Tab-separated table of C-alpha atoms and ligand atoms in Angstrom:
chain	number	residue	atom	x	y	z
A	15	MET	CA	146.464	-5.109	17.116
A	16	ASN	CA	149.461	-7.079	18.312
A	17	ILE	CA	149.009	-10.659	17.208
A	18	VAL	CA	151.698	-12.018	19.529
A	19	ASN	CA	150.562	-10.296	22.702
A	20	VAL	CA	147.128	-10.832	24.079
A	21	ASP	CA	144.634	-8.070	24.871
A	22	TYR	CA	143.537	-8.575	28.476
A	23	ASP	CA	141.455	-5.445	28.855
A	24	GLY	CA	137.992	-6.787	28.075
A	25	LEU	CA	135.941	-9.650	29.453
A	26	ILE	CA	137.463	-12.063	26.939
A	27	PRO	CA	141.251	-12.001	26.512
A	28	ASN	CA	142.136	-12.331	22.842
A	29	ASN	CA	144.571	-11.646	20.051
A	30	VAL	CA	141.917	-11.582	17.337
A	31	GLY	CA	140.954	-7.914	17.594
A	32	LEU	CA	137.689	-8.609	19.379
A	33	GLY	CA	137.570	-4.971	20.552
A	34	SER	CA	136.763	-3.823	17.028
A	35	ASP	CA	134.533	-6.779	16.098
A	36	THR	CA	131.341	-5.757	17.892
A	37	ARG	CA	129.125	-8.516	16.503
A	38	VAL	CA	131.333	-11.395	17.592
A	39	LYS	CA	132.295	-9.695	20.850
A	40	ARG	CA	128.609	-9.354	21.799
A	41	ALA	CA	127.867	-12.922	20.771
A	42	LEU	CA	130.702	-14.254	22.913
A	43	GLU	CA	129.782	-12.048	25.857
A	44	LYS	CA	126.313	-13.518	25.640
A	45	TRP	CA	127.727	-17.046	25.589
A	46	HIS	CA	130.060	-16.321	28.527
A	47	PRO	CA	127.600	-16.655	31.484
A	48	GLY	CA	126.450	-20.057	30.192
A	49	TYR	CA	130.062	-21.147	30.042
A	50	ILE	CA	130.729	-20.033	33.619
A	51	ASN	CA	127.586	-21.841	34.763
A	52	TRP	CA	128.779	-24.954	32.965
A	53	TRP	CA	132.222	-24.649	34.591
A	54	ASN	CA	130.720	-24.248	38.058
A	55	ASP	CA	128.369	-27.194	37.526
A	56	MET	CA	130.639	-29.551	35.644
A	57	GLY	CA	134.203	-28.367	36.400
A	58	PRO	CA	136.451	-29.728	39.196
A	59	GLU	CA	134.202	-30.578	42.112
A	60	GLY	CA	135.143	-29.177	45.501
A	61	PHE	CA	137.991	-26.916	44.399
A	62	GLN	CA	136.342	-23.947	42.762
A	63	SER	CA	137.470	-21.555	45.487
A	64	SER	CA	140.970	-22.972	45.994
A	65	LEU	CA	143.964	-21.019	44.744
A	66	VAL	CA	145.732	-23.023	42.052
A	67	TYR	CA	149.190	-22.291	40.659
A	68	LEU	CA	148.258	-22.167	36.965
A	69	ARG	CA	149.780	-20.993	33.760
A	70	THR	CA	147.799	-18.572	31.628
A	71	ALA	CA	148.642	-17.810	28.021
A	72	VAL	CA	149.701	-14.181	27.703
A	73	SER	CA	151.207	-14.440	24.239
A	74	VAL	CA	151.416	-16.864	21.346
A	75	ASP	CA	155.164	-16.464	21.047
A	76	PRO	CA	156.514	-20.036	21.253
A	77	LYS	CA	159.490	-18.782	23.266
A	78	GLY	CA	157.469	-17.500	26.179
A	79	TRP	CA	153.741	-17.614	26.002
A	80	ALA	CA	152.635	-18.348	29.560
A	81	LYS	CA	152.796	-16.780	32.973
A	82	PHE	CA	152.304	-18.680	36.238
A	83	ASP	CA	150.319	-17.421	39.190
A	84	TYR	CA	147.769	-18.433	41.798
A	85	VAL	CA	144.224	-18.172	40.526
A	86	LYS	CA	140.793	-19.468	41.509
A	87	MET	CA	139.658	-21.577	38.578
A	88	PRO	CA	136.349	-19.778	37.894
A	89	ASP	CA	138.447	-16.568	37.603
A	90	TYR	CA	140.811	-18.110	35.042
A	91	ARG	CA	141.188	-15.837	31.996
A	92	TRP	CA	139.955	-18.101	29.216
A	93	GLY	CA	141.040	-16.393	26.046
A	94	ILE	CA	140.876	-16.664	22.284
A	95	LEU	CA	144.340	-17.137	20.894
A	96	LEU	CA	145.376	-17.792	17.345
A	97	ALA	CA	148.922	-18.490	16.229
A	98	PRO	CA	150.296	-15.653	14.070
A	99	GLN	CA	149.117	-15.506	10.468
A	100	GLN	CA	151.743	-16.691	7.995
A	101	GLU	CA	152.259	-14.284	5.096
A	102	GLY	CA	151.221	-15.800	1.791
A	103	ARG	CA	150.051	-19.113	3.248
A	104	LYS	CA	148.511	-21.456	0.645
A	105	VAL	CA	146.202	-24.447	0.712
A	106	ASN	CA	148.825	-27.242	0.690
A	107	PHE	CA	146.792	-30.270	-0.348
A	108	GLY	CA	143.687	-31.517	-2.119
A	109	ALA	CA	141.827	-30.093	-5.090
A	110	HIS	CA	142.610	-26.471	-4.174
A	111	LYS	CA	146.318	-27.009	-3.655
A	112	GLY	CA	148.265	-23.839	-4.448
A	113	GLU	CA	145.353	-21.416	-3.943
A	114	ASP	CA	145.628	-18.760	-1.232
A	115	ALA	CA	144.522	-20.099	2.152
A	116	TRP	CA	140.911	-19.087	2.914
A	117	GLN	CA	140.269	-16.345	5.434
A	118	GLU	CA	136.513	-16.896	5.110
A	119	VAL	CA	134.595	-20.175	4.973
A	120	PRO	CA	134.227	-21.406	1.388
A	121	GLY	CA	130.443	-21.624	0.902
A	122	GLU	CA	130.466	-25.097	-0.638
A	123	TYR	CA	132.321	-26.554	2.387
A	124	ARG	CA	130.416	-24.748	5.082
A	125	ALA	CA	128.569	-27.766	6.494
A	126	MET	CA	131.615	-30.030	6.404
A	127	LEU	CA	133.797	-27.455	8.121
A	128	ARG	CA	131.221	-26.716	10.777
A	129	ARG	CA	130.981	-30.417	11.531
A	130	LEU	CA	134.781	-30.632	12.015
A	131	VAL	CA	134.751	-27.669	14.406
A	132	VAL	CA	131.793	-29.002	16.387
A	133	ILE	CA	133.270	-32.485	16.816
A	134	GLN	CA	136.591	-31.031	17.963
A	135	GLY	CA	134.762	-28.584	20.234
A	136	ASP	CA	132.651	-31.324	21.831
A	137	THR	CA	135.665	-33.278	23.092
A	138	GLU	CA	137.036	-30.320	25.056
A	139	PRO	CA	134.331	-29.848	27.726
A	140	ALA	CA	133.737	-33.618	27.717
A	141	SER	CA	137.103	-34.393	29.291
A	142	VAL	CA	136.563	-31.734	31.971
A	143	GLU	CA	133.290	-33.466	32.838
A	144	GLN	CA	134.952	-36.883	32.872
A	145	GLN	CA	137.663	-35.673	35.247
A	146	ARG	CA	135.612	-33.558	37.605
A	147	HIS	CA	135.763	-35.898	40.601
A	148	LEU	CA	139.487	-36.594	40.472
A	149	GLY	CA	140.616	-33.602	42.559
A	150	LYS	CA	139.248	-35.317	45.658
A	151	THR	CA	141.621	-38.277	45.314
A	152	ALA	CA	144.728	-36.496	44.004
A	153	PRO	CA	147.935	-38.327	44.988
A	154	SER	CA	149.673	-34.966	45.627
A	155	LEU	CA	149.188	-31.225	45.252
A	156	TYR	CA	151.543	-31.368	42.268
A	157	ASP	CA	149.252	-33.831	40.493
A	158	MET	CA	146.147	-31.951	41.544
A	159	ARG	CA	147.553	-28.801	39.979
A	160	ASN	CA	148.357	-30.615	36.747
A	161	LEU	CA	144.819	-31.979	36.577
A	162	PHE	CA	143.385	-28.485	36.991
A	163	GLN	CA	145.805	-27.069	34.417
A	164	VAL	CA	144.617	-29.617	31.892
A	165	ASN	CA	140.995	-28.834	32.812
A	166	VAL	CA	141.218	-25.051	32.397
A	167	GLU	CA	143.023	-25.489	29.088
A	168	GLU	CA	140.367	-27.866	27.777
A	169	GLY	CA	137.960	-25.099	28.746
A	170	ARG	CA	140.037	-22.694	26.665
A	171	HIS	CA	139.984	-25.108	23.745
A	172	LEU	CA	136.209	-25.000	23.927
A	173	TRP	CA	136.442	-21.204	23.693
A	174	ALA	CA	138.720	-21.585	20.674
A	175	MET	CA	136.116	-23.624	18.784
A	176	VAL	CA	133.196	-21.493	19.963
A	177	TYR	CA	134.974	-18.414	18.620
A	178	LEU	CA	135.151	-20.025	15.176
A	179	LEU	CA	131.473	-20.979	15.361
A	180	HIS	CA	130.358	-17.455	16.274
A	181	LYS	CA	132.714	-15.682	13.935
A	182	TYR	CA	132.250	-17.756	10.783
A	183	PHE	CA	129.055	-19.812	10.940
A	184	GLY	CA	126.198	-17.391	11.620
A	185	THR	CA	123.034	-18.551	13.405
A	186	GLU	CA	123.889	-22.210	12.953
A	187	GLY	CA	127.242	-21.547	14.585
A	188	ARG	CA	125.542	-19.860	17.508
A	189	ASP	CA	123.165	-22.801	17.986
A	190	GLU	CA	126.057	-25.253	17.872
A	191	ALA	CA	127.958	-23.155	20.450
A	192	ASP	CA	124.961	-23.334	22.777
A	193	ALA	CA	124.610	-27.084	22.236
A	194	LEU	CA	128.244	-27.576	23.281
A	195	LEU	CA	127.230	-26.433	26.768
A	196	GLU	CA	124.170	-28.682	26.822
A	197	ARG	CA	125.571	-32.123	26.050
A	198	ARG	CA	127.092	-34.017	28.993
A	199	SER	CA	129.647	-36.788	29.095
A	200	GLY	CA	127.990	-40.139	29.756
A	201	ASP	CA	124.461	-38.691	29.798
A	202	ALA	CA	121.850	-41.187	28.570
A	203	ASP	CA	119.818	-38.552	26.674
A	204	THR	CA	122.391	-35.925	25.631
A	205	PRO	CA	125.780	-37.635	25.552
A	206	ARG	CA	128.970	-36.177	24.088
A	207	MET	CA	129.492	-37.021	20.429
A	208	LEU	CA	132.340	-39.560	20.608
A	209	GLY	CA	132.490	-42.830	22.541
A	210	ALA	CA	135.718	-42.396	24.505
A	211	PHE	CA	134.411	-39.087	25.811
A	212	ASN	CA	131.424	-40.760	27.419
A	213	GLU	CA	133.504	-43.247	29.414
A	214	LYS	CA	134.285	-42.708	33.067
A	215	THR	CA	137.690	-41.566	34.311
A	216	PRO	CA	137.270	-43.127	37.746
A	217	ASP	CA	140.825	-43.052	39.072
A	218	TRP	CA	144.199	-41.434	38.555
A	219	LEU	CA	145.733	-44.241	36.553
A	220	SER	CA	142.812	-43.783	34.142
A	221	PHE	CA	143.521	-40.055	34.088
A	222	PHE	CA	147.171	-40.605	33.178
A	223	MET	CA	146.250	-43.156	30.510
A	224	PHE	CA	143.552	-40.819	29.198
A	225	THR	CA	145.934	-37.865	28.901
A	226	TYR	CA	148.515	-40.139	27.273
A	227	PHE	CA	146.265	-41.936	24.775
A	228	THR	CA	143.101	-39.876	24.338
A	229	ASP	CA	144.672	-36.419	24.450
A	230	ARG	CA	147.113	-37.772	21.897
A	231	ASP	CA	144.222	-38.526	19.562
A	232	GLY	CA	143.390	-34.857	20.144
A	233	LYS	CA	146.919	-33.957	19.179
A	234	MET	CA	146.660	-35.910	15.919
A	235	GLN	CA	143.305	-34.334	15.024
A	236	LEU	CA	144.699	-30.877	15.800
A	237	GLU	CA	147.795	-31.594	13.725
A	238	ALA	CA	145.591	-32.605	10.786
A	239	GLN	CA	143.412	-29.498	11.198
A	240	ALA	CA	146.450	-27.244	11.678
A	241	GLN	CA	147.129	-28.084	8.014
A	242	SER	CA	143.686	-26.813	6.994
A	243	GLY	CA	143.264	-24.483	4.037
A	244	PHE	CA	140.796	-22.579	6.225
A	245	ASP	CA	143.365	-20.349	7.862
A	246	PRO	CA	141.561	-19.420	11.115
A	247	LEU	CA	141.144	-23.132	11.924
A	248	SER	CA	144.787	-23.776	11.176
A	249	ARG	CA	145.939	-20.917	13.391
A	250	THR	CA	143.650	-21.922	16.263
A	251	CYS	CA	144.846	-25.519	16.164
A	252	ARG	CA	148.484	-24.513	16.009
A	253	PHE	CA	148.215	-22.641	19.269
A	254	MET	CA	146.138	-25.384	20.929
A	255	LEU	CA	148.942	-27.827	20.146
A	256	THR	CA	151.299	-25.751	22.301
A	257	GLU	CA	149.045	-26.358	25.307
A	258	GLU	CA	148.260	-29.948	24.360
A	259	ALA	CA	151.930	-30.898	24.750
A	260	HIS	CA	151.618	-30.425	28.526
A	261	HIS	CA	148.576	-32.701	28.685
A	262	MET	CA	150.529	-35.525	27.127
A	263	PHE	CA	153.466	-34.757	29.406
A	264	VAL	CA	151.120	-35.211	32.368
A	265	GLY	CA	150.033	-38.582	30.978
A	266	GLU	CA	153.439	-39.872	30.061
A	267	THR	CA	155.218	-38.820	33.255
A	268	GLY	CA	152.216	-39.897	35.326
A	269	VAL	CA	152.401	-43.476	34.053
A	270	THR	CA	156.214	-43.406	34.342
A	271	ARG	CA	155.956	-42.471	38.009
A	272	VAL	CA	153.376	-45.196	38.712
A	273	VAL	CA	155.495	-47.823	36.978
A	274	GLN	CA	158.638	-46.624	38.732
A	275	LYS	CA	157.050	-46.787	42.174
A	276	THR	CA	155.752	-50.305	41.520
A	277	CYS	CA	159.119	-51.585	40.351
A	278	GLU	CA	161.037	-49.946	43.175
A	279	ALA	CA	158.644	-51.389	45.749
A	280	MET	CA	158.975	-54.861	44.161
A	281	LYS	CA	162.752	-54.674	44.245
A	282	ALA	CA	162.826	-53.470	47.845
A	283	ALA	CA	160.563	-56.370	48.845
A	284	GLY	CA	162.562	-58.904	46.824
A	285	ILE	CA	159.683	-59.734	44.457
A	286	ASP	CA	160.933	-60.799	41.030
A	287	ASP	CA	157.732	-62.104	39.485
A	288	ALA	CA	155.748	-59.149	38.148
A	289	ASN	CA	152.754	-61.474	37.747
A	290	ASP	CA	152.576	-62.257	41.453
A	291	ILE	CA	149.785	-59.743	41.755
A	292	GLU	CA	148.756	-60.584	45.282
A	293	LYS	CA	152.241	-60.023	46.703
A	294	VAL	CA	152.745	-56.799	44.764
A	295	ARG	CA	149.416	-55.395	45.883
A	296	LYS	CA	150.347	-55.982	49.515
A	297	LEU	CA	152.966	-53.269	48.960
A	298	GLY	CA	150.295	-50.648	48.206
A	299	VAL	CA	151.339	-50.181	44.572
A	300	ILE	CA	149.668	-51.025	41.267
A	301	ASP	CA	150.922	-54.302	39.767
A	302	LEU	CA	152.252	-54.153	36.201
A	303	PRO	CA	149.676	-56.577	34.681
A	304	THR	CA	146.886	-54.263	35.861
A	305	ILE	CA	148.707	-51.274	34.381
A	306	GLN	CA	148.840	-53.229	31.107
A	307	LYS	CA	145.077	-53.813	31.272
A	308	LYS	CA	144.427	-50.111	31.780
A	309	LEU	CA	146.702	-49.403	28.839
A	310	ASN	CA	144.762	-51.888	26.696
A	311	MET	CA	141.516	-50.210	27.601
A	312	HIS	CA	142.506	-46.595	26.965
A	313	CYS	CA	144.521	-47.325	23.850
A	314	SER	CA	141.678	-49.296	22.236
A	315	LEU	CA	139.051	-46.681	23.142
A	316	SER	CA	141.269	-44.001	21.632
A	317	LEU	CA	141.770	-45.969	18.390
A	318	ASP	CA	137.992	-45.813	17.902
A	319	LEU	CA	138.230	-42.015	17.769
A	320	PHE	CA	139.879	-42.220	14.363
A	321	GLY	CA	136.680	-43.579	12.821
A	322	ASN	CA	136.326	-46.146	10.049
A	323	GLU	CA	139.493	-47.285	8.300
A	324	ILE	CA	137.856	-46.574	4.949
A	325	SER	CA	135.977	-43.308	5.024
A	326	THR	CA	134.374	-41.069	2.412
A	327	ASN	CA	134.130	-38.242	4.950
A	328	ALA	CA	137.866	-38.330	5.499
A	329	ALA	CA	138.452	-38.391	1.741
A	330	ASN	CA	136.133	-35.415	1.233
A	331	ALA	CA	137.707	-33.380	4.038
A	332	PHE	CA	141.132	-33.898	2.490
A	333	HIS	CA	140.057	-33.401	-1.109
A	334	SER	CA	138.369	-30.111	-0.125
A	335	GLY	CA	141.516	-28.866	1.615
A	336	LEU	CA	139.912	-28.766	5.067
A	337	LYS	CA	141.813	-31.487	6.951
A	338	GLY	CA	145.292	-32.657	5.997
A	339	ARG	CA	147.472	-35.516	7.013
A	340	PHE	CA	149.807	-35.526	10.027
A	341	ARG	CA	152.553	-33.005	9.150
A	342	GLU	CA	151.231	-32.681	5.583
A	343	ASP	CA	153.651	-29.810	4.917
A	344	ARG	CA	156.620	-32.081	5.574
A	345	LEU	CA	155.464	-34.961	3.365
A	346	ASP	CA	157.018	-35.455	-0.018
A	347	ASP	CA	154.340	-36.487	-2.538
A	348	ASP	CA	151.733	-34.861	-4.786
A	349	HIS	CA	149.454	-33.914	-1.831
A	350	THR	CA	146.361	-34.764	-3.850
A	351	LEU	CA	146.462	-38.582	-3.468
A	352	GLU	CA	144.229	-39.079	-6.496
A	353	ASN	CA	146.257	-41.989	-7.842
A	354	SER	CA	147.980	-43.453	-4.805
A	355	THR	CA	147.184	-46.280	-2.444
A	356	TYR	CA	147.752	-46.968	1.243
A	357	PRO	CA	147.976	-50.313	3.087
A	358	VAL	CA	144.931	-50.827	5.297
A	359	THR	CA	144.311	-53.655	7.773
A	360	ARG	CA	141.136	-55.471	6.789
A	361	LEU	CA	139.194	-58.490	7.837
A	362	LYS	CA	139.112	-61.157	5.116
A	363	ASP	CA	137.476	-64.543	5.737
A	364	GLY	CA	137.952	-64.071	9.453
A	365	LYS	CA	141.643	-63.237	9.091
A	366	ILE	CA	143.378	-59.890	9.580
A	367	VAL	CA	145.231	-58.916	6.414
A	368	LEU	CA	146.962	-55.842	5.036
A	369	GLU	CA	145.458	-54.659	1.762
A	370	ASP	CA	146.118	-51.665	-0.459
A	371	ALA	CA	143.203	-49.236	-0.689
A	372	PRO	CA	142.819	-45.834	-2.388
A	373	ALA	CA	144.931	-43.407	-0.332
A	374	LEU	CA	142.166	-40.810	-0.177
A	375	SER	CA	139.690	-43.174	1.444
A	376	SER	CA	142.348	-44.504	3.838
A	377	LEU	CA	143.190	-41.256	5.595
A	378	ASN	CA	141.711	-42.257	8.952
A	379	MET	CA	143.809	-45.412	8.882
A	380	ARG	CA	146.882	-43.410	8.003
A	381	LEU	CA	146.349	-40.922	10.847
A	382	ARG	CA	145.785	-43.856	13.212
A	383	ASP	CA	149.062	-45.426	12.082
A	384	ASP	CA	150.847	-42.133	12.742
A	385	TYR	CA	149.156	-42.044	16.125
A	386	LEU	CA	150.292	-45.544	17.061
A	387	LYS	CA	153.851	-44.656	16.093
A	388	ASP	CA	153.653	-41.639	18.362
A	389	CYS	CA	152.187	-43.778	21.179
A	390	SER	CA	154.963	-46.328	20.922
A	391	LEU	CA	157.618	-43.751	21.838
A	392	GLY	CA	156.269	-43.200	25.328
A	393	ILE	CA	155.563	-46.911	25.833
A	394	GLY	CA	159.230	-47.501	24.991
A	395	ARG	CA	160.255	-44.993	27.651
A	396	TRP	CA	157.984	-46.712	30.225
A	397	ASN	CA	159.742	-49.974	29.426
A	398	LYS	CA	163.129	-48.298	29.908
A	399	THR	CA	161.975	-47.243	33.374
A	400	ILE	CA	160.994	-50.839	34.178
A	401	GLU	CA	164.225	-52.203	32.753
A	402	ALA	CA	166.355	-49.788	34.763
A	403	THR	CA	164.963	-51.254	37.999
A	404	GLY	CA	165.815	-54.791	36.878
A	405	VAL	CA	162.178	-55.973	36.839
A	406	LYS	CA	161.309	-58.233	33.889
A	407	PHE	CA	158.121	-57.011	32.245
A	408	GLU	CA	157.228	-55.300	29.014
A	409	LEU	CA	154.259	-53.019	28.394
A	410	LYS	CA	152.796	-53.245	24.905
A	411	ALA	CA	150.218	-51.403	22.839
A	412	PRO	CA	147.355	-53.800	22.041
A	413	HIS	CA	146.791	-54.871	18.448
A	414	GLN	CA	144.463	-52.545	16.543
A	415	ALA	CA	141.889	-55.353	16.229
A	416	PHE	CA	141.595	-55.625	20.018
A	417	HIS	CA	138.419	-54.408	21.775
A	418	ARG	CA	137.116	-52.190	19.007
A	419	GLN	CA	133.642	-50.690	18.741
A	420	ILE	CA	134.205	-48.857	15.475
A	421	GLY	CA	135.547	-49.885	12.092
A	422	GLU	CA	136.705	-53.092	10.514
A	423	PHE	CA	137.317	-54.998	13.753
A	424	SER	CA	134.175	-54.064	15.646
A	425	LYS	CA	132.579	-57.228	14.214
A	426	ILE	CA	135.090	-59.607	15.770
A	427	LYS	CA	136.799	-60.385	19.028
A	428	ALA	CA	140.578	-60.456	19.195
A	429	ASP	CA	143.121	-60.747	21.991
A	430	PRO	CA	145.713	-57.977	22.571
A	431	ALA	CA	148.151	-59.812	20.277
A	432	GLY	CA	145.617	-59.680	17.430
A	433	ASN	CA	144.522	-63.333	17.440
A	434	VAL	CA	140.903	-63.596	16.408
A	435	MET	CA	138.883	-65.468	19.031
A	436	SER	CA	135.359	-66.758	19.554
A	437	ASP	CA	132.797	-64.836	21.606
A	438	ALA	CA	132.857	-67.619	24.182
A	439	ASP	CA	136.637	-67.432	24.576
A	440	TRP	CA	136.454	-63.661	24.788
A	441	THR	CA	133.919	-63.868	27.608
A	442	LYS	CA	136.165	-66.316	29.438
A	443	GLN	CA	139.338	-64.279	29.011
A	444	ARG	CA	138.092	-60.702	28.970
A	445	ASN	CA	139.298	-60.052	32.504
A	446	ASP	CA	142.821	-61.087	31.508
A	447	PHE	CA	142.872	-58.280	28.941
A	448	LEU	CA	140.836	-55.475	30.484
A	449	PRO	CA	140.425	-54.307	34.086
A	450	SER	CA	138.073	-56.562	36.072
A	451	ASP	CA	135.801	-55.361	38.865
A	452	GLY	CA	138.415	-56.647	41.284
A	453	ASP	CA	141.171	-54.626	39.591
A	454	ARG	CA	139.005	-51.537	39.712
A	455	ASP	CA	138.195	-52.071	43.372
A	456	TYR	CA	141.859	-52.477	44.197
A	457	ILE	CA	142.878	-49.288	42.361
A	458	GLU	CA	140.013	-47.443	43.963
A	459	SER	CA	141.191	-48.573	47.397
A	460	LEU	CA	144.484	-46.767	46.728
A	461	MET	CA	142.846	-43.495	45.720
A	462	LYS	CA	143.310	-41.643	49.003
A	463	PRO	CA	144.105	-37.953	48.735
A	464	GLU	CA	147.534	-36.674	49.747
A	465	VAL	CA	147.342	-32.930	50.266
A	466	GLU	CA	150.447	-32.212	52.318
A	467	PRO	CA	152.920	-30.207	50.187
A	468	GLY	CA	155.778	-32.408	48.973
A	469	LYS	CA	154.046	-35.697	49.943
A	470	PHE	CA	152.894	-38.376	47.500
A	471	ALA	CA	150.479	-41.298	47.720
A	472	SER	CA	151.971	-44.775	48.230
A	473	TRP	CA	151.518	-45.847	44.611
A	474	ILE	CA	153.298	-43.053	42.748
A	475	ALA	CA	156.854	-41.669	42.699
A	476	PRO	CA	157.513	-37.914	42.943
A	477	PRO	CA	158.268	-36.077	39.687
A	478	LYS	CA	161.848	-35.358	38.687
A	479	VAL	CA	161.284	-31.605	38.546
A	480	GLY	CA	158.564	-29.250	39.708
A	481	ILE	CA	156.265	-27.184	37.528
A	482	ASP	CA	157.840	-23.801	36.702
A	483	ASN	CA	160.971	-25.147	38.462
A	484	LYS	CA	159.315	-24.977	41.858
A	485	PRO	CA	160.888	-26.937	44.750
A	486	GLY	CA	159.496	-30.331	45.825
A	487	ASP	CA	157.429	-29.023	48.737
A	488	PHE	CA	155.837	-26.176	46.792
A	489	GLU	CA	152.174	-25.610	47.628
A	490	TYR	CA	150.704	-25.953	44.123
A	491	VAL	CA	147.157	-25.719	45.405
A	492	LYS	CA	146.088	-23.668	48.429
A	493	LEU	CA	142.994	-25.533	49.523
A	494	ALA	CA	140.086	-23.324	50.471
B	518	FE2	FE1	141.991	-29.923	24.155
B	519	FE2	FE1	144.160	-31.963	26.013
């Protein structure tokens, strides 16, 4: 078996030697029709027979792992790909630090590990469901293609987790794999497991914000699980991160192009005041204050995905060697955290304060801090784009106490700057912080499809370069 190159001969492309693993191969082949049914029901609506210029992973070699070609999405070769095994890899943190990494599930951690895999797995199909209507309002064929690329790869990430469930978790794993195809984003009776994955993604600005903020939570979770002492999970997550980078690229450049178009239109029309929303909207672009509100919404929803600031589950997952910190292998400390502390934002007598807590219990908070640092890089680049046009406006990440449903700050109301406010004031000012019905209606009014190759909707600038270096008028999607 060649671990770098992928075996494409069977029904399920893989580099895990599925050909000689009859039990798992049969289990996955049995799961396959349900997956295809799910894709046809819940995948991109209206484009299942269009030819899309997509990349498919043909190798896990970081130097050249994908090939591009036209494919109908239901024919996409969803495969099971693990990053190469590292000789002599050890558990690098927690109580088992220094032991050989596990190739089988340690019995005592079975339930905890299964839970991690299921939660990760549940987010993957959820985002496909959330985004299924967006193809119909794509601002260009380039953007439409990027949406579909993200969608098929989230489908592959589901395969990645389902493989682990079938291979390592017996009957319970099989039942969980089936349940992953049964839950539905936003469904009243069988919703997806995490809040942000049950929200709507009604328009393309939401899509870009989602891929920037929510896929980045995915990145952080994958980074933490890539450190896992359970080697198959680590290897799966490492390869998923390669694909995930493109999703965040789509988000970051998407918002950049929206911001750029707005600022250029303002300049051309001689509008200096970014807050003169009415005037800016007459230009057919999205005003910067509304972009800020969308940012507030998606950033705060994504912060909830990190869970409670103080968490025994997080402590246990680390202590057991199942889920590490962001880039654990590059951190310089004892990697057991038994005697260290970490500063956590808490609510004390109605005030937000920073307080040291045991480092083990504070791991969600720590990962969230790492996440916010990562978020701020792209926000900085958006501001550079604004600055370069001469418009005066600064986008900002909201304070972590703003608009939270989970954790320390779910009990209070705070503005985006982190000032605690009364419920009455919140009700009065909510629409200054988060998109109002009017904002949503306006954005929706802009969501008209542009399907001529090389053309873009009024509210978004073209990208700097094409995908796979294709020219500007390349036909990324051949509509059926
Ligand atoms: Fe994913
Ligand atoms: Fe993603």
